[in-house]
Amino acid sequence: MNAMTGELKFSTNHEWVRLEQDNVAVVGITDFAQGLLGDIVFVELPEVGQQVQLNDEIAVVESLKAASDIYSPISGVILEINEALSDQPEVINSSPDEQGWLYKIEYRNLDELNQLLSPDDYNDLCQSES
Amino acid sequence: MDDSINKSNSKQNNSPTNSLPIGGMFQSRHIGLSEDDKKTMLNFLGFKDMEECMQSIVPDDIYEKSSLELESPLSEEAAIARLKRLAEKNYLYKSYIGQGYYNTHTPKVIQRNILENPGWYTSYTPYQPEISQGRLEALLNYQTMISDLTGLEIANASLLDEATAAAEAMAMAKRVSKSSGDRFFIDEDCFSQTIAVVETRAKSLGIGIDIGSIKEVDLNNNYFGLLTQYPGASGDIMDLSSHISKAKQHHTIVIMIADILALMLLKSPGELGADIAVGSTQRFGTPIGFGGPHAAYMATRKDFQRSIPGRIVGVSIDQHDNIAYRLALQTREQHIRREKATSNICTAQALLAIIAGFYAIFHGSEGLRQIAAKINRLTRIFAHGLSEMNYEILNQNFFDTVSVKTNQHTQTIIDKALEHRINLRAIDSKTIGVAIDETVDLEDIELLWEIFSHKQSQEINALSEEPTTSLPESLKRNSNVLQDPVFNRYHSETEFMRYARLLCDKDIALDKAMIPLGSCTMKLTATSEMLAIGWPKFSSIHPLAPENQIQGYRQLFDELQEMLCQITGFSAFSFEPNAGSQGEYAGLLVIDAYHKNRGETGRNICLIPKSAHGTNPASAMMAGMKVISINCDNEGNIDLDDLKSKAKLHQQELSAAMITYPSTHGVFETTIREVCAIVHEHGGQVYIDGANMNAMVGICYPGEFGGDVSHLNLHKTFCIPHGGGGPGVGPIGVLKHLEPFLPNLGINQEPSSGSNNIGSISAVPWGSASVLPISWMYITMMGRQGLRAATESAILSANYIASRLKQYYKILYTGHSGLVAHECIIDLREFKQRADIEVDDVAKRLIDHGFHPPTISFPVPGTLMIEPTESESKKELDRFCDAMISIRDEITAIESGELDRLDNPLKNAPHTAEHVAANDWHHAYSRESAAYPLSYLKKQKYWPPVGRLNHMYGEKNLRTSRLPEDE
């Protein structure tokens, strides 16, 4: 399977990965995940340039009642982080799929992408967990 | 086995107390249930007597397998007299030892209205902000004071002592430092107890320590952090500005231990560029108490606010947009982040921090400056006089402590001082240290000169000369401190007393109502138990006082240890841990040392059931262990198969399993013996979390059914009050084979060669000595029979509540007989769908009924955990049940549509007087039903000072100190 620009994939840890051009992917947490966490008050993001392995603890999303570690769904190098979240972490609640993205990563390993879930499979996962 | 039961029964029958009228003994004061109440409640539960009830609840194979051999109970008067005799064996010498412990005048108005006032000392950690505004404000005052004095924006609500605060600061530095270094530097002029505790902590975290002089060390990239003390242990004060800037170039985090009183005169750590400041606030009005309890402070820069350990009070608003206080940034903490928490610390030293804050309010900015200036001036006069006698003072810069060169006369001078009932500090054969405090006057200085003098009469001119300065010019404080009105308004005793009362009245402590917090054991602390904290022969003893002056304390420790061994089945105790969390950490280190001593160095895995409190995994992490979770079954019990398979899989690396018993679900699991046996079979040691010991005293024995080590929360089961979130006392008990590893060093003693002990866990080997008489009194007055009766009553009361409420609410976990242990869990999750009602709504509505809410969402989200303890009367239990049933009726009304789903008394709870009495009332239910849902409330009403907290606002606009506009 080849990666396609705009394609949306999901990890079992409730992160989404949106593929963009030039081996770049955007990562965020899903609507389901933000719903479980509740009101988000703080986000800790990786540093630009950081090398990331698959399943590294790379970010923390904290709500009023919980703190959730984000495990990177793919390996690569961090290109950009969503600076806006430091002042307005609640954007993750209001727009988890768009404005609430966490970081952009340059990926290398296509196999890892193939391991991720399709939207349908992810929906099934959420059904079984709710 | 049967023999032991018979033995125990026969003892009971022969007990001399059986012939005494029970009503005259203390147990009838401590236990809230009358004999008639017990009969009625047993009858309600369907038991013919207490024995039948206990046998249905406690598993056969652990029930009474040992006998409690304690002396017959003493009456309150007799016990006080005996404790007095112990106190008389301590000798009160005037101490100039210092080293972190200074004499202080506790203002009498603070002693009577706060320290000895149950409204302050019986309250709980302020998790429920609406009924805790008084102590939250008091702690905010404390944080404001710490931020001001340290020059660092974020202060926490206190840590357990100065030494552990330094260790916490090191762990924090490791987290936040951008340095690649893995070593930590300690300046040699820190107190030795601090260095010892930091070394223990560093070892388990795998951090390398270098100790030396900061003036000489090459601050390179090796160090992620460094620790200095200001002024130093010698009394010397160094200007470290250049060293600090050098450290910063290497991203080394700079931690300064600073004397809180000296900071009135000296530049703050913040101004000098420090990243973290820690220290003791003992000398702000808290008695020395043989070493504890005292509040340690920690403050840091705003950049590191999410990495600071411990409780933090923050300012927010309530639902009506009024200022309201709350605990902030809780997601850092162990109860949420478990092994990823910033620390395992749960408790603060709230009561002591509150006292320190009030001490600053009492004296005000100018008063504190005068106290500091007087101490410094007397020290200068003293030093000047010594110079006239040709003594050399080794530190030219000092605040209150000087090191004096004695030319080999140390012992002569020390002995001469002892003749005058004075303790000086022998540094070595050539040096003596003298520390001056706020209780010292000129006559004391003259006596000291006489002691140091070689001649019969010595003419000293120091008094008539203005002594030169002793503070480095570059370090003199120019910035203003404590300018907030709260520190400058309550200096008359009338005003002060009323402010203390105003705050106290805002809270629900045990002097107002039952505090049914599950897993917290909010039982009575009797007045007679508290009495000794005011006795100077306990409260004014320095922890470094010579052995022959402290024999009363020694005997108290021995006797209390013996009592606790009887109660638990362990063979020895260490009182060093200052809280349950510290006990867990110490206990795991003991286990680790045991394995290593046997050459089994690869054992580092700790098995912890998923139901465990978050502190367990956080402690395991601190002890350098790897946590592996054990599943629980649908009944909440440990999944034996999962335990077996994981114990087997890791049998080479298995170090410990941490088991809470009765379980965190409040159930006596029948498999406890098997659980312990499985762990042992695979080479592990069993740590029994003693948080729920109140269900076991006199009925079963953790040291007998398989525990190797356990901590006891003396502040739960053994009556030390919670103090609004500390002091806690968490001694650990061990079986014989673990004794050599206990942290049992004397303070400032080097371990003997070949010693296996784990080093220092807290600053003083006996922890919070001055509150131990509370537990001693409790056990002495209860005796064997009373302690067992307390356990029985606690279990009976929990089952009575569960049984009364079960037709209204789902009771979540019960044991094999459908019964609970000493607490019960009420499941509210079904109401979310049916009525939009969540656990918080029920909890806050209980406040309208005058109750402190039970524990929320632990161990199961969406539930309430209720623990009544033995101290509540049936009348109070019924009042609580009636309140719960009344709330259930309101939920039914919401379900049926009679009440609105969004605008109802639960959603809007708690109702303040301001809200209910306002001209505008727009709700679909009456004011009367809002404020007085049950008729007794018209005569007995607690008005919450604020409405429901807006947590989001407080979290997003974090502020941890006062602003003048808060008024």
PDB file of C-alpha atoms in Angstrom, chain B residues 233-367:
ATOM      1  CA  ALA B 233      25.959  24.539  58.146  1.00  0.00           C
ATOM      2  CA  SER B 234      29.069  26.309  59.478  1.00  0.00           C
ATOM      3  CA  GLY B 235      27.114  29.557  59.600  1.00  0.00           C
ATOM      4  CA  ASP B 236      29.082  31.027  56.713  1.00  0.00           C
ATOM      5  CA  ILE B 237      27.347  33.045  54.012  1.00  0.00           C
ATOM      6  CA  MET B 238      28.818  32.991  50.528  1.00  0.00           C
ATOM      7  CA  ASP B 239      27.918  35.212  47.615  1.00  0.00           C
ATOM      8  CA  LEU B 240      27.303  32.578  44.975  1.00  0.00           C
ATOM      9  CA  SER B 241      26.168  34.860  42.164  1.00  0.00           C
ATOM     10  CA  SER B 242      29.167  34.121  39.952  1.00  0.00           C
ATOM     11  CA  HIS B 243      28.992  30.367  40.587  1.00  0.00           C
ATOM     12  CA  ILE B 244      25.304  30.412  39.787  1.00  0.00           C
ATOM     13  CA  SER B 245      25.835  32.200  36.486  1.00  0.00           C
ATOM     14  CA  LYS B 246      28.577  29.741  35.626  1.00  0.00           C
ATOM     15  CA  ALA B 247      26.296  26.804  36.448  1.00  0.00           C
ATOM     16  CA  LYS B 248      23.624  28.264  34.211  1.00  0.00           C
ATOM     17  CA  GLN B 249      25.966  28.259  31.245  1.00  0.00           C
ATOM     18  CA  HIS B 250      26.026  24.496  31.599  1.00  0.00           C
ATOM     19  CA  HIS B 251      22.227  24.221  32.101  1.00  0.00           C
ATOM     20  CA  THR B 252      22.855  23.085  35.665  1.00  0.00           C
ATOM     21  CA  ILE B 253      19.779  23.598  37.840  1.00  0.00           C
ATOM     22  CA  VAL B 254      20.705  25.554  40.964  1.00  0.00           C
ATOM     23  CA  ILE B 255      18.995  24.553  44.198  1.00  0.00           C
ATOM     24  CA  MET B 256      19.461  26.705  47.285  1.00  0.00           C
ATOM     25  CA  ILE B 257      18.503  25.619  50.777  1.00  0.00           C
ATOM     26  CA  ALA B 258      17.783  28.909  52.467  1.00  0.00           C
ATOM     27  CA  ASP B 259      17.077  29.769  56.095  1.00  0.00           C
ATOM     28  CA  ILE B 260      13.604  31.283  56.074  1.00  0.00           C
ATOM     29  CA  LEU B 261      14.342  33.847  58.779  1.00  0.00           C
ATOM     30  CA  ALA B 262      17.723  34.859  57.352  1.00  0.00           C
ATOM     31  CA  LEU B 263      15.898  35.732  54.121  1.00  0.00           C
ATOM     32  CA  MET B 264      14.362  38.705  55.949  1.00  0.00           C
ATOM     33  CA  LEU B 265      17.857  40.235  55.803  1.00  0.00           C
ATOM     34  CA  LEU B 266      19.500  38.454  52.887  1.00  0.00           C
ATOM     35  CA  LYS B 267      18.949  38.661  49.150  1.00  0.00           C
ATOM     36  CA  SER B 268      16.501  36.026  47.989  1.00  0.00           C
ATOM     37  CA  PRO B 269      17.513  32.888  46.091  1.00  0.00           C
ATOM     38  CA  GLY B 270      15.429  34.202  43.184  1.00  0.00           C
ATOM     39  CA  GLU B 271      17.434  37.425  43.084  1.00  0.00           C
ATOM     40  CA  LEU B 272      20.648  35.408  43.105  1.00  0.00           C
ATOM     41  CA  GLY B 273      19.473  33.353  40.144  1.00  0.00           C
ATOM     42  CA  ALA B 274      18.538  30.074  41.854  1.00  0.00           C
ATOM     43  CA  ASP B 275      16.028  27.845  40.096  1.00  0.00           C
ATOM     44  CA  ILE B 276      14.651  26.093  43.159  1.00  0.00           C
ATOM     45  CA  ALA B 277      14.698  27.083  46.838  1.00  0.00           C
ATOM     46  CA  VAL B 278      13.879  24.734  49.712  1.00  0.00           C
ATOM     47  CA  GLY B 279      14.130  24.956  53.463  1.00  0.00           C
ATOM     48  CA  SER B 280      12.445  24.466  56.783  1.00  0.00           C
ATOM     49  CA  THR B 281       9.845  26.832  58.219  1.00  0.00           C
ATOM     50  CA  GLN B 282      10.215  25.324  61.696  1.00  0.00           C
ATOM     51  CA  ARG B 283      11.588  28.482  63.240  1.00  0.00           C
ATOM     52  CA  PHE B 284       8.393  30.301  62.234  1.00  0.00           C
ATOM     53  CA  GLY B 285       6.572  29.240  65.362  1.00  0.00           C
ATOM     54  CA  THR B 286       6.657  25.436  65.159  1.00  0.00           C
ATOM     55  CA  PRO B 287       8.143  23.773  68.244  1.00  0.00           C
ATOM     56  CA  ILE B 288      11.354  21.809  67.601  1.00  0.00           C
ATOM     57  CA  GLY B 289       9.609  18.665  68.880  1.00  0.00           C
ATOM     58  CA  PHE B 290      12.742  16.489  68.779  1.00  0.00           C
ATOM     59  CA  GLY B 291      12.941  16.944  65.020  1.00  0.00           C
ATOM     60  CA  GLY B 292       9.399  17.039  63.696  1.00  0.00           C
ATOM     61  CA  PRO B 293       6.861  17.465  62.342  1.00  0.00           C
ATOM     62  CA  HIS B 294       7.813  20.682  60.562  1.00  0.00           C
ATOM     63  CA  ALA B 295       6.820  22.145  57.227  1.00  0.00           C
ATOM     64  CA  ALA B 296       9.511  22.396  54.585  1.00  0.00           C
ATOM     65  CA  TYR B 297       8.994  24.833  51.777  1.00  0.00           C
ATOM     66  CA  MET B 298       9.785  24.571  48.089  1.00  0.00           C
ATOM     67  CA  ALA B 299       9.602  27.343  45.535  1.00  0.00           C
ATOM     68  CA  THR B 300      10.617  27.591  41.922  1.00  0.00           C
ATOM     69  CA  ARG B 301      10.439  29.729  38.837  1.00  0.00           C
ATOM     70  CA  LYS B 302       7.255  29.811  36.797  1.00  0.00           C
ATOM     71  CA  ASP B 303       8.907  27.862  33.983  1.00  0.00           C
ATOM     72  CA  PHE B 304       9.028  24.820  36.230  1.00  0.00           C
ATOM     73  CA  GLN B 305       5.562  25.032  37.759  1.00  0.00           C
ATOM     74  CA  ARG B 306       4.453  21.742  36.227  1.00  0.00           C
ATOM     75  CA  SER B 307       7.417  19.880  37.596  1.00  0.00           C
ATOM     76  CA  ILE B 308       7.251  20.921  41.222  1.00  0.00           C
ATOM     77  CA  PRO B 309       6.176  18.081  43.546  1.00  0.00           C
ATOM     78  CA  GLY B 310       3.523  18.288  46.238  1.00  0.00           C
ATOM     79  CA  ARG B 311       0.289  20.134  46.790  1.00  0.00           C
ATOM     80  CA  ILE B 312      -0.175  23.597  45.348  1.00  0.00           C
ATOM     81  CA  VAL B 313      -3.018  25.912  46.296  1.00  0.00           C
ATOM     82  CA  GLY B 314      -4.257  28.055  43.440  1.00  0.00           C
ATOM     83  CA  VAL B 315      -6.658  30.950  43.089  1.00  0.00           C
ATOM     84  CA  SER B 316      -9.730  30.487  40.937  1.00  0.00           C
ATOM     85  CA  ILE B 317     -13.374  31.546  40.897  1.00  0.00           C
ATOM     86  CA  ASP B 318     -16.592  29.767  41.777  1.00  0.00           C
ATOM     87  CA  GLN B 319     -19.766  29.344  39.723  1.00  0.00           C
ATOM     88  CA  HIS B 320     -20.849  32.854  40.754  1.00  0.00           C
ATOM     89  CA  ASP B 321     -17.497  34.345  39.647  1.00  0.00           C
ATOM     90  CA  ASN B 322     -16.379  35.020  43.223  1.00  0.00           C
ATOM     91  CA  ILE B 323     -12.759  34.370  44.233  1.00  0.00           C
ATOM     92  CA  ALA B 324     -12.334  30.808  45.441  1.00  0.00           C
ATOM     93  CA  TYR B 325      -9.315  28.669  46.232  1.00  0.00           C
ATOM     94  CA  ARG B 326      -8.508  25.126  45.184  1.00  0.00           C
ATOM     95  CA  LEU B 327      -5.677  22.631  44.795  1.00  0.00           C
ATOM     96  CA  ALA B 328      -4.090  23.299  41.414  1.00  0.00           C
ATOM     97  CA  LEU B 329      -2.174  21.253  38.858  1.00  0.00           C
ATOM     98  CA  GLN B 330      -3.265  17.957  40.367  1.00  0.00           C
ATOM     99  CA  THR B 331      -2.440  16.041  37.205  1.00  0.00           C
ATOM    100  CA  ARG B 332       1.220  16.186  38.265  1.00  0.00           C
ATOM    101  CA  GLU B 333       0.487  14.093  41.288  1.00  0.00           C
ATOM    102  CA  GLN B 334       0.704  10.421  42.101  1.00  0.00           C
ATOM    103  CA  HIS B 335      -3.018   9.844  42.486  1.00  0.00           C
ATOM    104  CA  ILE B 336      -3.377  10.642  38.783  1.00  0.00           C
ATOM    105  CA  ARG B 337      -0.013  10.051  37.128  1.00  0.00           C
ATOM    106  CA  ARG B 338       1.005   6.977  39.154  1.00  0.00           C
ATOM    107  CA  GLU B 339       4.565   5.947  38.255  1.00  0.00           C
ATOM    108  CA  LYS B 340       4.940   9.005  36.034  1.00  0.00           C
ATOM    109  CA  ALA B 341       4.140  11.481  38.797  1.00  0.00           C
ATOM    110  CA  THR B 342       6.556  14.222  39.795  1.00  0.00           C
ATOM    111  CA  SER B 343       6.918  12.461  43.150  1.00  0.00           C
ATOM    112  CA  ASN B 344       5.182   9.880  45.299  1.00  0.00           C
ATOM    113  CA  ILE B 345       4.405  12.578  47.819  1.00  0.00           C
ATOM    114  CA  CYS B 346       0.749  12.820  48.842  1.00  0.00           C
ATOM    115  CA  THR B 347       0.802  14.651  52.115  1.00  0.00           C
ATOM    116  CA  ALA B 348       2.042  18.118  52.897  1.00  0.00           C
ATOM    117  CA  GLN B 349       2.716  19.374  56.416  1.00  0.00           C
ATOM    118  CA  ALA B 350      -0.421  21.486  56.175  1.00  0.00           C
ATOM    119  CA  LEU B 351      -0.974  22.216  59.862  1.00  0.00           C
ATOM    120  CA  LEU B 352       2.656  23.242  60.330  1.00  0.00           C
ATOM    121  CA  ALA B 353       2.677  25.309  57.138  1.00  0.00           C
ATOM    122  CA  ILE B 354      -0.493  27.022  58.331  1.00  0.00           C
ATOM    123  CA  ILE B 355       1.223  27.787  61.648  1.00  0.00           C
ATOM    124  CA  ALA B 356       4.249  29.228  59.827  1.00  0.00           C
ATOM    125  CA  GLY B 357       1.960  31.388  57.696  1.00  0.00           C
ATOM    126  CA  PHE B 358       0.085  32.611  60.751  1.00  0.00           C
ATOM    127  CA  TYR B 359       3.403  33.343  62.491  1.00  0.00           C
ATOM    128  CA  ALA B 360       4.204  35.737  59.648  1.00  0.00           C
ATOM    129  CA  ILE B 361       0.727  37.256  59.891  1.00  0.00           C
ATOM    130  CA  PHE B 362       1.128  37.630  63.658  1.00  0.00           C
ATOM    131  CA  HIS B 363       4.479  39.422  63.434  1.00  0.00           C
ATOM    132  CA  GLY B 364       4.083  41.110  60.079  1.00  0.00           C
ATOM    133  CA  SER B 365       6.862  42.190  57.788  1.00  0.00           C
ATOM    134  CA  GLU B 366       8.412  44.648  60.261  1.00  0.00           C
ATOM    135  CA  GLY B 367       8.079  42.289  63.208  1.00  0.00           C
TER     136      GLY B 367
END
